[in-house]
Coordinates of N, CA and C in Angstrom, one line a residue:
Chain A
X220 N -7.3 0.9 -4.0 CA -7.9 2.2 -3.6 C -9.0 2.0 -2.6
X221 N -9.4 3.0 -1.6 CA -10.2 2.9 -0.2 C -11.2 3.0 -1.4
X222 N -11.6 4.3 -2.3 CA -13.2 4.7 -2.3 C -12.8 5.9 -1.3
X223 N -12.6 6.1 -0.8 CA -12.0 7.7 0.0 C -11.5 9.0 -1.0
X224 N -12.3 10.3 -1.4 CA -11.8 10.9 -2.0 C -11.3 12.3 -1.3
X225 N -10.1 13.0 -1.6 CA -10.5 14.0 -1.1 C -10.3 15.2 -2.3
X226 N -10.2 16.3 -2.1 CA -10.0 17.7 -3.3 C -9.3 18.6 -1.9
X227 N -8.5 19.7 -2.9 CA -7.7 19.4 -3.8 C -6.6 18.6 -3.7
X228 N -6.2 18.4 -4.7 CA -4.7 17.6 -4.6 C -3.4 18.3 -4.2
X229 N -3.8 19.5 -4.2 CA -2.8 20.1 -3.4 C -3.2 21.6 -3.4
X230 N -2.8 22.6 -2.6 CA -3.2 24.1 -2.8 C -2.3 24.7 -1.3
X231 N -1.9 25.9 -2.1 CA -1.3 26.9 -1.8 C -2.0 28.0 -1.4
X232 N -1.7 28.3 0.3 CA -2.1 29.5 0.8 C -1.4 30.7 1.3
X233 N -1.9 31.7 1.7 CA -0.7 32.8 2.1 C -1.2 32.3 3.7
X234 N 0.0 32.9 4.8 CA -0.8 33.2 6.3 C -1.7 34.3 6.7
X235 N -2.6 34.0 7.4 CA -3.5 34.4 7.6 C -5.0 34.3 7.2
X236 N -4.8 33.5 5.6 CA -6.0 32.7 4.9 C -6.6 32.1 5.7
X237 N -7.7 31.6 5.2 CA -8.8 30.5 5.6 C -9.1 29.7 4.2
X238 N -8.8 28.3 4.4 CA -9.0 27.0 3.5 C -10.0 26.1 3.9
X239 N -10.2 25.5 2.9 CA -11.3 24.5 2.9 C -11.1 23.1 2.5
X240 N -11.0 22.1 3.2 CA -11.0 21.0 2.2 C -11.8 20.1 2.1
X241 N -11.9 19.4 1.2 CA -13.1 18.4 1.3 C -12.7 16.8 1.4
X242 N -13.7 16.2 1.4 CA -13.5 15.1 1.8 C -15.0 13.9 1.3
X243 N -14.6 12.9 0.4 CA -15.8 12.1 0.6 C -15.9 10.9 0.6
X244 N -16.8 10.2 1.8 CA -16.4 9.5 2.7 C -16.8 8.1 1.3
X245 N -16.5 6.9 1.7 CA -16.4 5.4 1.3 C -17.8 5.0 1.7
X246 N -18.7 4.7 -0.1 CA -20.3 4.4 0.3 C -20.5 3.6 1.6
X247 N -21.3 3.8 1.9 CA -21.6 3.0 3.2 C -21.3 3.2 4.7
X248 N -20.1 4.2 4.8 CA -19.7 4.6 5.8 C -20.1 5.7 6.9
X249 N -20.4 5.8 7.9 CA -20.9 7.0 8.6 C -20.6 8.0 9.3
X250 N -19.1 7.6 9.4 CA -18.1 8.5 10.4 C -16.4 8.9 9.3
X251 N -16.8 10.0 9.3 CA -14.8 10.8 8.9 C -13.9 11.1 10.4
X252 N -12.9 11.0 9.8 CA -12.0 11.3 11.1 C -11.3 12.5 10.2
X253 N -10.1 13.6 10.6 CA -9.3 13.5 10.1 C -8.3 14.3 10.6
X254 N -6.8 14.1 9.7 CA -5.7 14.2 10.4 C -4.9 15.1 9.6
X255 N -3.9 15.2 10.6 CA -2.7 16.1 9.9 C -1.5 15.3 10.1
X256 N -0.5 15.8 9.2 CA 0.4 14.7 8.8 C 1.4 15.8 8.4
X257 N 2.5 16.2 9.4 CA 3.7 16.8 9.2 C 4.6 16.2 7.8
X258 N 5.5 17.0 7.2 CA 6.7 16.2 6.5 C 7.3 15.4 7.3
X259 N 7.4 14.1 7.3 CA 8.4 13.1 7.7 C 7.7 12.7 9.2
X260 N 6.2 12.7 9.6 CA 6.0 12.4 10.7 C 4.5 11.5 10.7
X261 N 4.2 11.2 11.9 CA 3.0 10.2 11.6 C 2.2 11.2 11.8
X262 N 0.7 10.4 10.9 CA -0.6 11.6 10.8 C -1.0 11.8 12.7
X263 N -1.5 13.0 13.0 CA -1.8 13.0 14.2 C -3.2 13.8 13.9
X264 N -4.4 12.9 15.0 CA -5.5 13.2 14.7 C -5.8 14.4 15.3
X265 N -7.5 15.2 14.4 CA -7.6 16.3 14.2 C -8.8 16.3 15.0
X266 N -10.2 15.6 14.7 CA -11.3 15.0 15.4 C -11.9 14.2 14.1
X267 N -13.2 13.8 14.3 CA -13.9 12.8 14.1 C -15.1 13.1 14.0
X268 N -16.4 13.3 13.1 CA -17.7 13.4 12.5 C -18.1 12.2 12.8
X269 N -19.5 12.3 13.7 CA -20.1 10.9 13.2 C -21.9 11.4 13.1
X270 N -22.3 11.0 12.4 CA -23.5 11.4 12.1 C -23.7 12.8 12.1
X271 N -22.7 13.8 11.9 CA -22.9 15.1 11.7 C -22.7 15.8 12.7
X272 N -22.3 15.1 13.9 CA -21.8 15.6 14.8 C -19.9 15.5 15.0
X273 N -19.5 16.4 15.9 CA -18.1 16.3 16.2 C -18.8 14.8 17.5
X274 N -17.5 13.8 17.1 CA -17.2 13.1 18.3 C -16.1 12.5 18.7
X275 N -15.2 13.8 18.9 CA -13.8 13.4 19.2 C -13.1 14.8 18.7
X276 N -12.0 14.8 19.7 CA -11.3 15.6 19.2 C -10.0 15.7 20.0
X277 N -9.0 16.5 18.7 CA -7.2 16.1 19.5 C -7.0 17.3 19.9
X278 N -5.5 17.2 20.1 CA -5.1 18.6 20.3 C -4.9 20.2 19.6
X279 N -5.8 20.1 18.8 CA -5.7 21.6 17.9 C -6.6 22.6 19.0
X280 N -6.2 23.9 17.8 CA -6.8 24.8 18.3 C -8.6 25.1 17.6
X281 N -9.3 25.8 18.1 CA -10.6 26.1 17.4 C -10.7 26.6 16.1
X282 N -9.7 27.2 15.5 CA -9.6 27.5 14.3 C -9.7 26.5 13.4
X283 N -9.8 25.3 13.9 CA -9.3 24.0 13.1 C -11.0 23.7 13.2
X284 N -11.8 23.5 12.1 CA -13.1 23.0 12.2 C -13.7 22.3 11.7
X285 N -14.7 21.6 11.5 CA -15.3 20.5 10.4 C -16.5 20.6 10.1
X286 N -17.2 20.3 9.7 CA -18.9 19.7 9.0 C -18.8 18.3 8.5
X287 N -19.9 17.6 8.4 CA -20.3 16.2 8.1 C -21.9 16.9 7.2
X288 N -21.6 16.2 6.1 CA -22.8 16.2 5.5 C -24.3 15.0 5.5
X289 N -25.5 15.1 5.1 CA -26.3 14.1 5.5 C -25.5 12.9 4.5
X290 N -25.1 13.6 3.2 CA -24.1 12.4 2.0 C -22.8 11.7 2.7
X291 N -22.9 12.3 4.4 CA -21.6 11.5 4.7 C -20.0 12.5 4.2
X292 N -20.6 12.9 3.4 CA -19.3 13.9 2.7 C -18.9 15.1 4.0
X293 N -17.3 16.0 4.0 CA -17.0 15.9 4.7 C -16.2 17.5 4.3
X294 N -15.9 18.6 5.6 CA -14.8 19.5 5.5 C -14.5 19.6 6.3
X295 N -13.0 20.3 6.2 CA -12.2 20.8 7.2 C -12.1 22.0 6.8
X296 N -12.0 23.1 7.8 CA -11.6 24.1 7.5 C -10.8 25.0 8.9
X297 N -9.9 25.5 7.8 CA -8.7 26.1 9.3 C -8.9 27.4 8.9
X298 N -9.1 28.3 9.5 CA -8.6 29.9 9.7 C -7.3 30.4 10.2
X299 N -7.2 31.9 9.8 CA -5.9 32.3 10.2 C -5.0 31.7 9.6
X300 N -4.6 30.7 8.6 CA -2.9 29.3 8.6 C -2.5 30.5 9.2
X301 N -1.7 29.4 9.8 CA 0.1 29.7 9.9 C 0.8 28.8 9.0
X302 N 2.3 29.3 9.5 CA 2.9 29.0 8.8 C 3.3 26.9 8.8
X303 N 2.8 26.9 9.9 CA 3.2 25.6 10.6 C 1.4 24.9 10.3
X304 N 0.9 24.8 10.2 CA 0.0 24.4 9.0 C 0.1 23.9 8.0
X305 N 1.4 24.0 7.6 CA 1.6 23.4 6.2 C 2.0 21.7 6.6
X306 N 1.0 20.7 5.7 CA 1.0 19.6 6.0 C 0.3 18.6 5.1
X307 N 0.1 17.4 5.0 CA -0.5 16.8 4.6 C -1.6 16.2 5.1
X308 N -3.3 16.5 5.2 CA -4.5 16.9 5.4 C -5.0 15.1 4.6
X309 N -5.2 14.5 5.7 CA -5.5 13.2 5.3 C -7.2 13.0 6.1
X310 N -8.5 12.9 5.5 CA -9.3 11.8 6.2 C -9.8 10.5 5.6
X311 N -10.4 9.9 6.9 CA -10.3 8.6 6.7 C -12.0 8.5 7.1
X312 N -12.4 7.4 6.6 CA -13.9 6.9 6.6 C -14.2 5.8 7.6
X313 N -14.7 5.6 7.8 CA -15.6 4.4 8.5 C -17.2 4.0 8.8
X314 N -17.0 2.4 9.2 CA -18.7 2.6 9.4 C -18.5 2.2 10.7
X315 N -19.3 3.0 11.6 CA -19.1 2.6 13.1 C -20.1 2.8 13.7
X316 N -20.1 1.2 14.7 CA -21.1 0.5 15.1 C -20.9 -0.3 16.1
X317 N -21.4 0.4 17.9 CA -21.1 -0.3 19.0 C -19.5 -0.5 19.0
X318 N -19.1 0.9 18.7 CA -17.2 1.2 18.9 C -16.3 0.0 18.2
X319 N -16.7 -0.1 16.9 CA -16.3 -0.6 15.7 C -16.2 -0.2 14.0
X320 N -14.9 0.0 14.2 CA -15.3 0.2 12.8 C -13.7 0.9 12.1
X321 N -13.0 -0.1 11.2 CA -11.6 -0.1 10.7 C -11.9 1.6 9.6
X322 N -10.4 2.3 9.7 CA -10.8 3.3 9.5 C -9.9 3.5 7.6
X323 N -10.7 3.3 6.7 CA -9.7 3.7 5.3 C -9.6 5.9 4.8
X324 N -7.9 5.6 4.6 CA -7.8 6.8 4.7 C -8.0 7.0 3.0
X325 N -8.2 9.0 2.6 CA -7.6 9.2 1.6 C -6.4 9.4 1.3
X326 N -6.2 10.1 -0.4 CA -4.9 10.3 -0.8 C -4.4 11.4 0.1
X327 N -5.5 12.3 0.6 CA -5.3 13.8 1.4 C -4.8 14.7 0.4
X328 N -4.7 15.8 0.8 CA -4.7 17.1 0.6 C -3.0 17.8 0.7
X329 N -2.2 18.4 0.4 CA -1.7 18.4 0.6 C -1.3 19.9 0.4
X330 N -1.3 21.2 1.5 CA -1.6 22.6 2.0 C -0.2 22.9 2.1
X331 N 0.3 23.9 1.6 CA 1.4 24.7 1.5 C 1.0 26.4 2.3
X332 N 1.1 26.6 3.3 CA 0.9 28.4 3.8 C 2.3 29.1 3.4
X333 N 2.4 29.9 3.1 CA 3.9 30.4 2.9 C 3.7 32.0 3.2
Chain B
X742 N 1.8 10.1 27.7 CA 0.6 8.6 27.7 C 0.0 8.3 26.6
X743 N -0.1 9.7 25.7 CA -0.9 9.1 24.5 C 0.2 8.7 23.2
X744 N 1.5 8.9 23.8 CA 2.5 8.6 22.9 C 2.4 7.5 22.3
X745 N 2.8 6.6 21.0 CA 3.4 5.8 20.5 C 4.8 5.9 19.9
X746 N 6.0 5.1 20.7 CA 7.0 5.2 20.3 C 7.8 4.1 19.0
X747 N 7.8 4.4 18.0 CA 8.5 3.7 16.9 C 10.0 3.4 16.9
X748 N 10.5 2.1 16.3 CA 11.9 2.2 15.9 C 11.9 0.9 15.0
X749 N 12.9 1.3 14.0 CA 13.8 1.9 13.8 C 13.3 3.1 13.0
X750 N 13.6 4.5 12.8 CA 13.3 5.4 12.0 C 13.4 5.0 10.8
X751 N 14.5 4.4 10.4 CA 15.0 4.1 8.9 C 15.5 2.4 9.0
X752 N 15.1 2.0 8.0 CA 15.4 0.3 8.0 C 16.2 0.0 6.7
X753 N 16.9 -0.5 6.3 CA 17.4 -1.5 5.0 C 17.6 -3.5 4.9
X754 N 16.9 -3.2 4.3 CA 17.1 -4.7 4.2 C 17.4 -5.3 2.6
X755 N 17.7 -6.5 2.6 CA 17.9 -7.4 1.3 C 16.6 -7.7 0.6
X756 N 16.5 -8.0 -0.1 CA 15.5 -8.5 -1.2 C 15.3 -10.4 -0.2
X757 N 14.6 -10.4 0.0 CA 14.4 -12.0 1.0 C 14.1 -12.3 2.3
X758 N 15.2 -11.0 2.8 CA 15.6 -10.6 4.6 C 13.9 -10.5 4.8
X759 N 14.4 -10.7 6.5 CA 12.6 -10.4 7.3 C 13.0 -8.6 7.7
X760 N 12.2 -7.9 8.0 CA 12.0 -6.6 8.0 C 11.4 -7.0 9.4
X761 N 12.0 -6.3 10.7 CA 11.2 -6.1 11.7 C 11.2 -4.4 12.5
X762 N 9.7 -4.0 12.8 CA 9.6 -2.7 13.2 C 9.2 -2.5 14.6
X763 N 9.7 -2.0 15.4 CA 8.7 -1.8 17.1 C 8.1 -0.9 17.0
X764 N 7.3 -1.3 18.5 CA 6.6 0.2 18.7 C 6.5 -0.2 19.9
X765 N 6.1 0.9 21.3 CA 6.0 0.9 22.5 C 4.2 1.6 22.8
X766 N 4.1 1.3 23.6 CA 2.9 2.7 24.1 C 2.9 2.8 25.6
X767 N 2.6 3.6 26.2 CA 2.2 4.0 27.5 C 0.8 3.1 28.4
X768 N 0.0 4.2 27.3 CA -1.4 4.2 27.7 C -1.9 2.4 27.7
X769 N -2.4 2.1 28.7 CA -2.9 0.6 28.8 C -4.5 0.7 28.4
X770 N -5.2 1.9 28.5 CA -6.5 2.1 27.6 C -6.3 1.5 26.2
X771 N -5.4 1.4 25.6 CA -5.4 1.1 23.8 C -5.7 -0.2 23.7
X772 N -6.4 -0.6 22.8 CA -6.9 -1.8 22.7 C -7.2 -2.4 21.4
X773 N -6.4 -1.8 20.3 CA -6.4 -1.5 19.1 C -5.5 -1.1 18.3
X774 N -4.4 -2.0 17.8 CA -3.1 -2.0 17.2 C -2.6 -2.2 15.4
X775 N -3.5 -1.5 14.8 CA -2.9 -1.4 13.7 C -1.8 -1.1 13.3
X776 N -1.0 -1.6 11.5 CA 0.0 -1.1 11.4 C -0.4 -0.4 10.1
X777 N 0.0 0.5 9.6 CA -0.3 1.3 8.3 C 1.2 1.1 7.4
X778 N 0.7 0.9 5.8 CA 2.1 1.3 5.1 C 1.3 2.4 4.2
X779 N 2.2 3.3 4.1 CA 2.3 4.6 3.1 C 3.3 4.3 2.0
X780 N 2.9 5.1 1.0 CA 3.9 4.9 -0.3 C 3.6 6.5 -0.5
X781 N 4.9 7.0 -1.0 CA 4.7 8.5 -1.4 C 3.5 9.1 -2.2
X782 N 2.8 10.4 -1.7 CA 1.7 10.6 -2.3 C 0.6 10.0 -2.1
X783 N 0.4 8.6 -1.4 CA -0.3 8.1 -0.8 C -0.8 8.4 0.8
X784 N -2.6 8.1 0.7 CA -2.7 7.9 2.0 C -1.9 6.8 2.8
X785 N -2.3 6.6 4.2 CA -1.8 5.2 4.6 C -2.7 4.1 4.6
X786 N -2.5 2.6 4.2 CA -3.2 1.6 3.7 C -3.1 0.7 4.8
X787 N -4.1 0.2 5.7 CA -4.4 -0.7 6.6 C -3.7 -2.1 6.1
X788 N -2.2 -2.1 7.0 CA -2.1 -3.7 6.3 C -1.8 -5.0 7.3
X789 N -2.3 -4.8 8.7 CA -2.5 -5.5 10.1 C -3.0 -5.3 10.9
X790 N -3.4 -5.7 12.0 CA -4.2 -5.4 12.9 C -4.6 -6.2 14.2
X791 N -3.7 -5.7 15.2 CA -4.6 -6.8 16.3 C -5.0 -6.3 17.8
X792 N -5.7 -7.2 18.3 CA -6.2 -6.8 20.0 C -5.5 -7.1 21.0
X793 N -5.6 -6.7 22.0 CA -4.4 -7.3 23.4 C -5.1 -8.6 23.8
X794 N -6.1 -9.3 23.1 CA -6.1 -10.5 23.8 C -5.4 -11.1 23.2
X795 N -5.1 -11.5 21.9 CA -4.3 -12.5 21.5 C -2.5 -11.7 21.1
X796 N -1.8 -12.6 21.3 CA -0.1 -12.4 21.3 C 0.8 -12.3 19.6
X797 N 0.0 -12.8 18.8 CA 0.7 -13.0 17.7 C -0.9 -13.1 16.6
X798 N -0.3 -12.2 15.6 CA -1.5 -12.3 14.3 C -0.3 -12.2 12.9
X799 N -1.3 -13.7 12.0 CA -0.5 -13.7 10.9 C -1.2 -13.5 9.4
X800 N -0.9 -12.5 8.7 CA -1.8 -12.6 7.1 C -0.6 -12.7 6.2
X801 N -0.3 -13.5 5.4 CA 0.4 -13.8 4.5 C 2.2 -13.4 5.2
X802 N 2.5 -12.4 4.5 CA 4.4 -12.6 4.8 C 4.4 -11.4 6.1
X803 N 3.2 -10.9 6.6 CA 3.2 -10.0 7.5 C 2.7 -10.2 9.2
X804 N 3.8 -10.2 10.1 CA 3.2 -11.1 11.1 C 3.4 -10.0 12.4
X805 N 2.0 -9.9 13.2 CA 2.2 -8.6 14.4 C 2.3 -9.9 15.7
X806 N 3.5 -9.2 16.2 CA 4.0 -10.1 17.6 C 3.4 -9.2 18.6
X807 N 2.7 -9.3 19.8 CA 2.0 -8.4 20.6 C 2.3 -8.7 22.3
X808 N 3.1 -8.2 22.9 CA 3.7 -8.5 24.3 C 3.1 -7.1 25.5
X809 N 1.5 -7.7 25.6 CA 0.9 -7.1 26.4 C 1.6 -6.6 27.8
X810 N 2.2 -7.6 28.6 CA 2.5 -6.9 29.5 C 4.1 -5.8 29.2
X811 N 4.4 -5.7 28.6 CA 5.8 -5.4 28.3 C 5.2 -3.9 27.4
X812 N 4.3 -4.0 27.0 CA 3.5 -3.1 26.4 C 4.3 -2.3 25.1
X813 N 4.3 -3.5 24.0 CA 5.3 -3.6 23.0 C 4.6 -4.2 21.8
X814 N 4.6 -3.9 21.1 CA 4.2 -4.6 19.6 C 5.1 -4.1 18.4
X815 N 5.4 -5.6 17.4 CA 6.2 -5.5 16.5 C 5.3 -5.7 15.2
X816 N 6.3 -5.7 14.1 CA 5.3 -5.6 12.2 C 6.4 -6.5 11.9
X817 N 6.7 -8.2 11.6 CA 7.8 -8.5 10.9 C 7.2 -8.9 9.7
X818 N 7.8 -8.6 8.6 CA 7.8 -8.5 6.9 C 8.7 -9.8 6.9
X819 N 8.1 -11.0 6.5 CA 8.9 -12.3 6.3 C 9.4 -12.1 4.4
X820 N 10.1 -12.3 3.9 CA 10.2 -12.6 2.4 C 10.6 -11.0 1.8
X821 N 11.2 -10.1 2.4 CA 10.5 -8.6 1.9 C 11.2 -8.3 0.8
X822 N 10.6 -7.7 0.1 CA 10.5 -7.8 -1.5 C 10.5 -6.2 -1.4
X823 N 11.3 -5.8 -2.7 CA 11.6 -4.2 -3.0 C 10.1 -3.2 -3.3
X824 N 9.0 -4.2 -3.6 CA 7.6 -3.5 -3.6 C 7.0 -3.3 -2.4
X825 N 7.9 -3.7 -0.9 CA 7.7 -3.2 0.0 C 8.4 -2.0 0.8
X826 N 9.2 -1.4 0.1 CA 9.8 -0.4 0.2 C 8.5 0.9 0.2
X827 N 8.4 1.4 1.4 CA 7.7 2.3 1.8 C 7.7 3.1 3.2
X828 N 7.1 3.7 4.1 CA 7.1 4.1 5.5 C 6.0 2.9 6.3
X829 N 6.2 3.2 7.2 CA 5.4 2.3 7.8 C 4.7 2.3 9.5
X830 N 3.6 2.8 9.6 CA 3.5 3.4 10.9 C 2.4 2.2 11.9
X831 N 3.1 2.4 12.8 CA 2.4 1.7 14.0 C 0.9 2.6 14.9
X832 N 0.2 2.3 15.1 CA -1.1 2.8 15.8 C -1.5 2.2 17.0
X833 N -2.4 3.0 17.7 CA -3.2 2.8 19.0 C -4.0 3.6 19.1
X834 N -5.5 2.6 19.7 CA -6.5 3.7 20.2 C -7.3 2.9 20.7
X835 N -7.6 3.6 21.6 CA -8.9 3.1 23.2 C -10.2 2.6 22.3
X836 N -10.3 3.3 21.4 CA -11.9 2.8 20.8 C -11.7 2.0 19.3
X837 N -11.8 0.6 19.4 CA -11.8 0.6 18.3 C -11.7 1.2 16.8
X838 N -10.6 1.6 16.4 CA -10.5 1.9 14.7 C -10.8 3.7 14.8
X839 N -11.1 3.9 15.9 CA -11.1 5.5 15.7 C -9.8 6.2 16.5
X840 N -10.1 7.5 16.6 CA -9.3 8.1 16.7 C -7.4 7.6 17.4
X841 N -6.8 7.3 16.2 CA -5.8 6.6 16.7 C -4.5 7.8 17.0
X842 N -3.6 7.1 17.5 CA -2.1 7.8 18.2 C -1.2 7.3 17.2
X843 N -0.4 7.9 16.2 CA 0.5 7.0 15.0 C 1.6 7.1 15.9
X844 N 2.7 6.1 15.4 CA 4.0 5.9 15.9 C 4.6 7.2 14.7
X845 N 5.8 7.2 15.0 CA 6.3 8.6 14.0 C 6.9 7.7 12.3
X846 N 6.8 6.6 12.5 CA 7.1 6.2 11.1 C 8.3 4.9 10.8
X847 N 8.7 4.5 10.1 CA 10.1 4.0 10.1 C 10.2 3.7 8.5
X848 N 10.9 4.1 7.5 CA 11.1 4.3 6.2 C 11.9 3.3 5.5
X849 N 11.4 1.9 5.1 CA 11.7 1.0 4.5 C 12.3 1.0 3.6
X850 N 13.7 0.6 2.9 CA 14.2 0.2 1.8 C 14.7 -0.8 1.3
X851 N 14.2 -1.9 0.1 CA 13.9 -3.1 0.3 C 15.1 -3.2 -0.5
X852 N 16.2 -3.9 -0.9 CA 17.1 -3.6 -1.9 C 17.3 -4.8 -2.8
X853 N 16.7 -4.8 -3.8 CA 16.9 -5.7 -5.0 C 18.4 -6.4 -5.1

């Protein structure tokens, strides 16, 4: 086990909701990343918190958002779902330092929109 | 460019056989090649890793072959055993350990 936790273990939304997930990062760590992860495909990243800032980010839309807490703890939250949202919601921790720092993921989240 | 290309999608091997997985990439910025195994329900678990300076890294039955200019890296599983029966994805990323590019996977079945 990383020490990577996230909530819930799984949850069901209608389209058009707004979800929240959480995330808490592996003691010692300073930066979350996190990802989405289709059925049957590799995770593709979402952005990246480091010290409570965004520092990095892929290709979503703005609806797709985060927070970093001073605990390092962590959310994502999407507006609107669609239907194509539905995924498995993975972040990963690290301690990063002069563009270093190996990344351990959680079990993630795993979001049903229907 | 920011692709990583995986193969085989689906693998079978013997209980002993070596397991070997590719991956390709584009982008010559990546400088950071992990490989991840997943097990259902599971996140993915860091179980290799190497840089474009050196060609070949070995930890126990798991060995990454790395062909910088060919811009290719492989994952061979020497001894593979049915507790390695899982998915298994390839990565890259320009900055050290962050935001990485996954390969799309390749789904291991180890057969006793």
């Amino acid at each position: 086990e990383t020490g990577v936790t996230q909530s819930p273990t799984h949850l069901i939304k209608t389209r058009g909701q707004q979800v929240t997930l959480r995330c808490s990062s592996q003691s010692g760590h300073n930066t979350v990343s996190w990802y989405q992860q289709a059925l049957g495909q590799g995770p593709q990243f979402i952005f990246q918190y480091y010290r409570e800032e965004e520092n990095g980010r892929g290709n979503f839309p703005p609806r797709f958002s985060g927070l970093q807490f001073p605990n390092y703890s962590s959310e994502l939250n999407v507006n609107a779902l669609e239907l194509d949202d539905s995924a498995l919601y993975l972040c990963a921790s690290s301690f990063y330092i002069r563009g270093q720092g190996e990344q351990y993921f959680g079990p993630g989240t795993r979001l049903t929109v229907t | 460019q920011q692709q990583v290309k995986q193969s085989p999608q689906s693998l079978i091997v013997q209980k002993g056989g070596i397991s070997i997985i590719n991956c390709a990439y584009e982008n010559t910025a990546f400088d950071y090649f992990p490989w991840y195994q997943q097990f259902p329900g599971k996140g993915p678990a860091l179980l290799i890793a190497i840089r474009p300076d050196v060609s070949e890294k070995k930890e126990g039955r798991f060995t990454i072959s790395f062909n910088k200019s060919a811009k290719q890296f492989s994952l061979h599983i020497m001894d593979s055993q049915p507790g390695d029966s899982a998915t298994y994805f390839c990565a890259a990323s320009i900055d050290y350990g962050q935001n990485f590019v996954f390969g799309p996977g390749t789904r291991l079945s180890v057969l006793p």
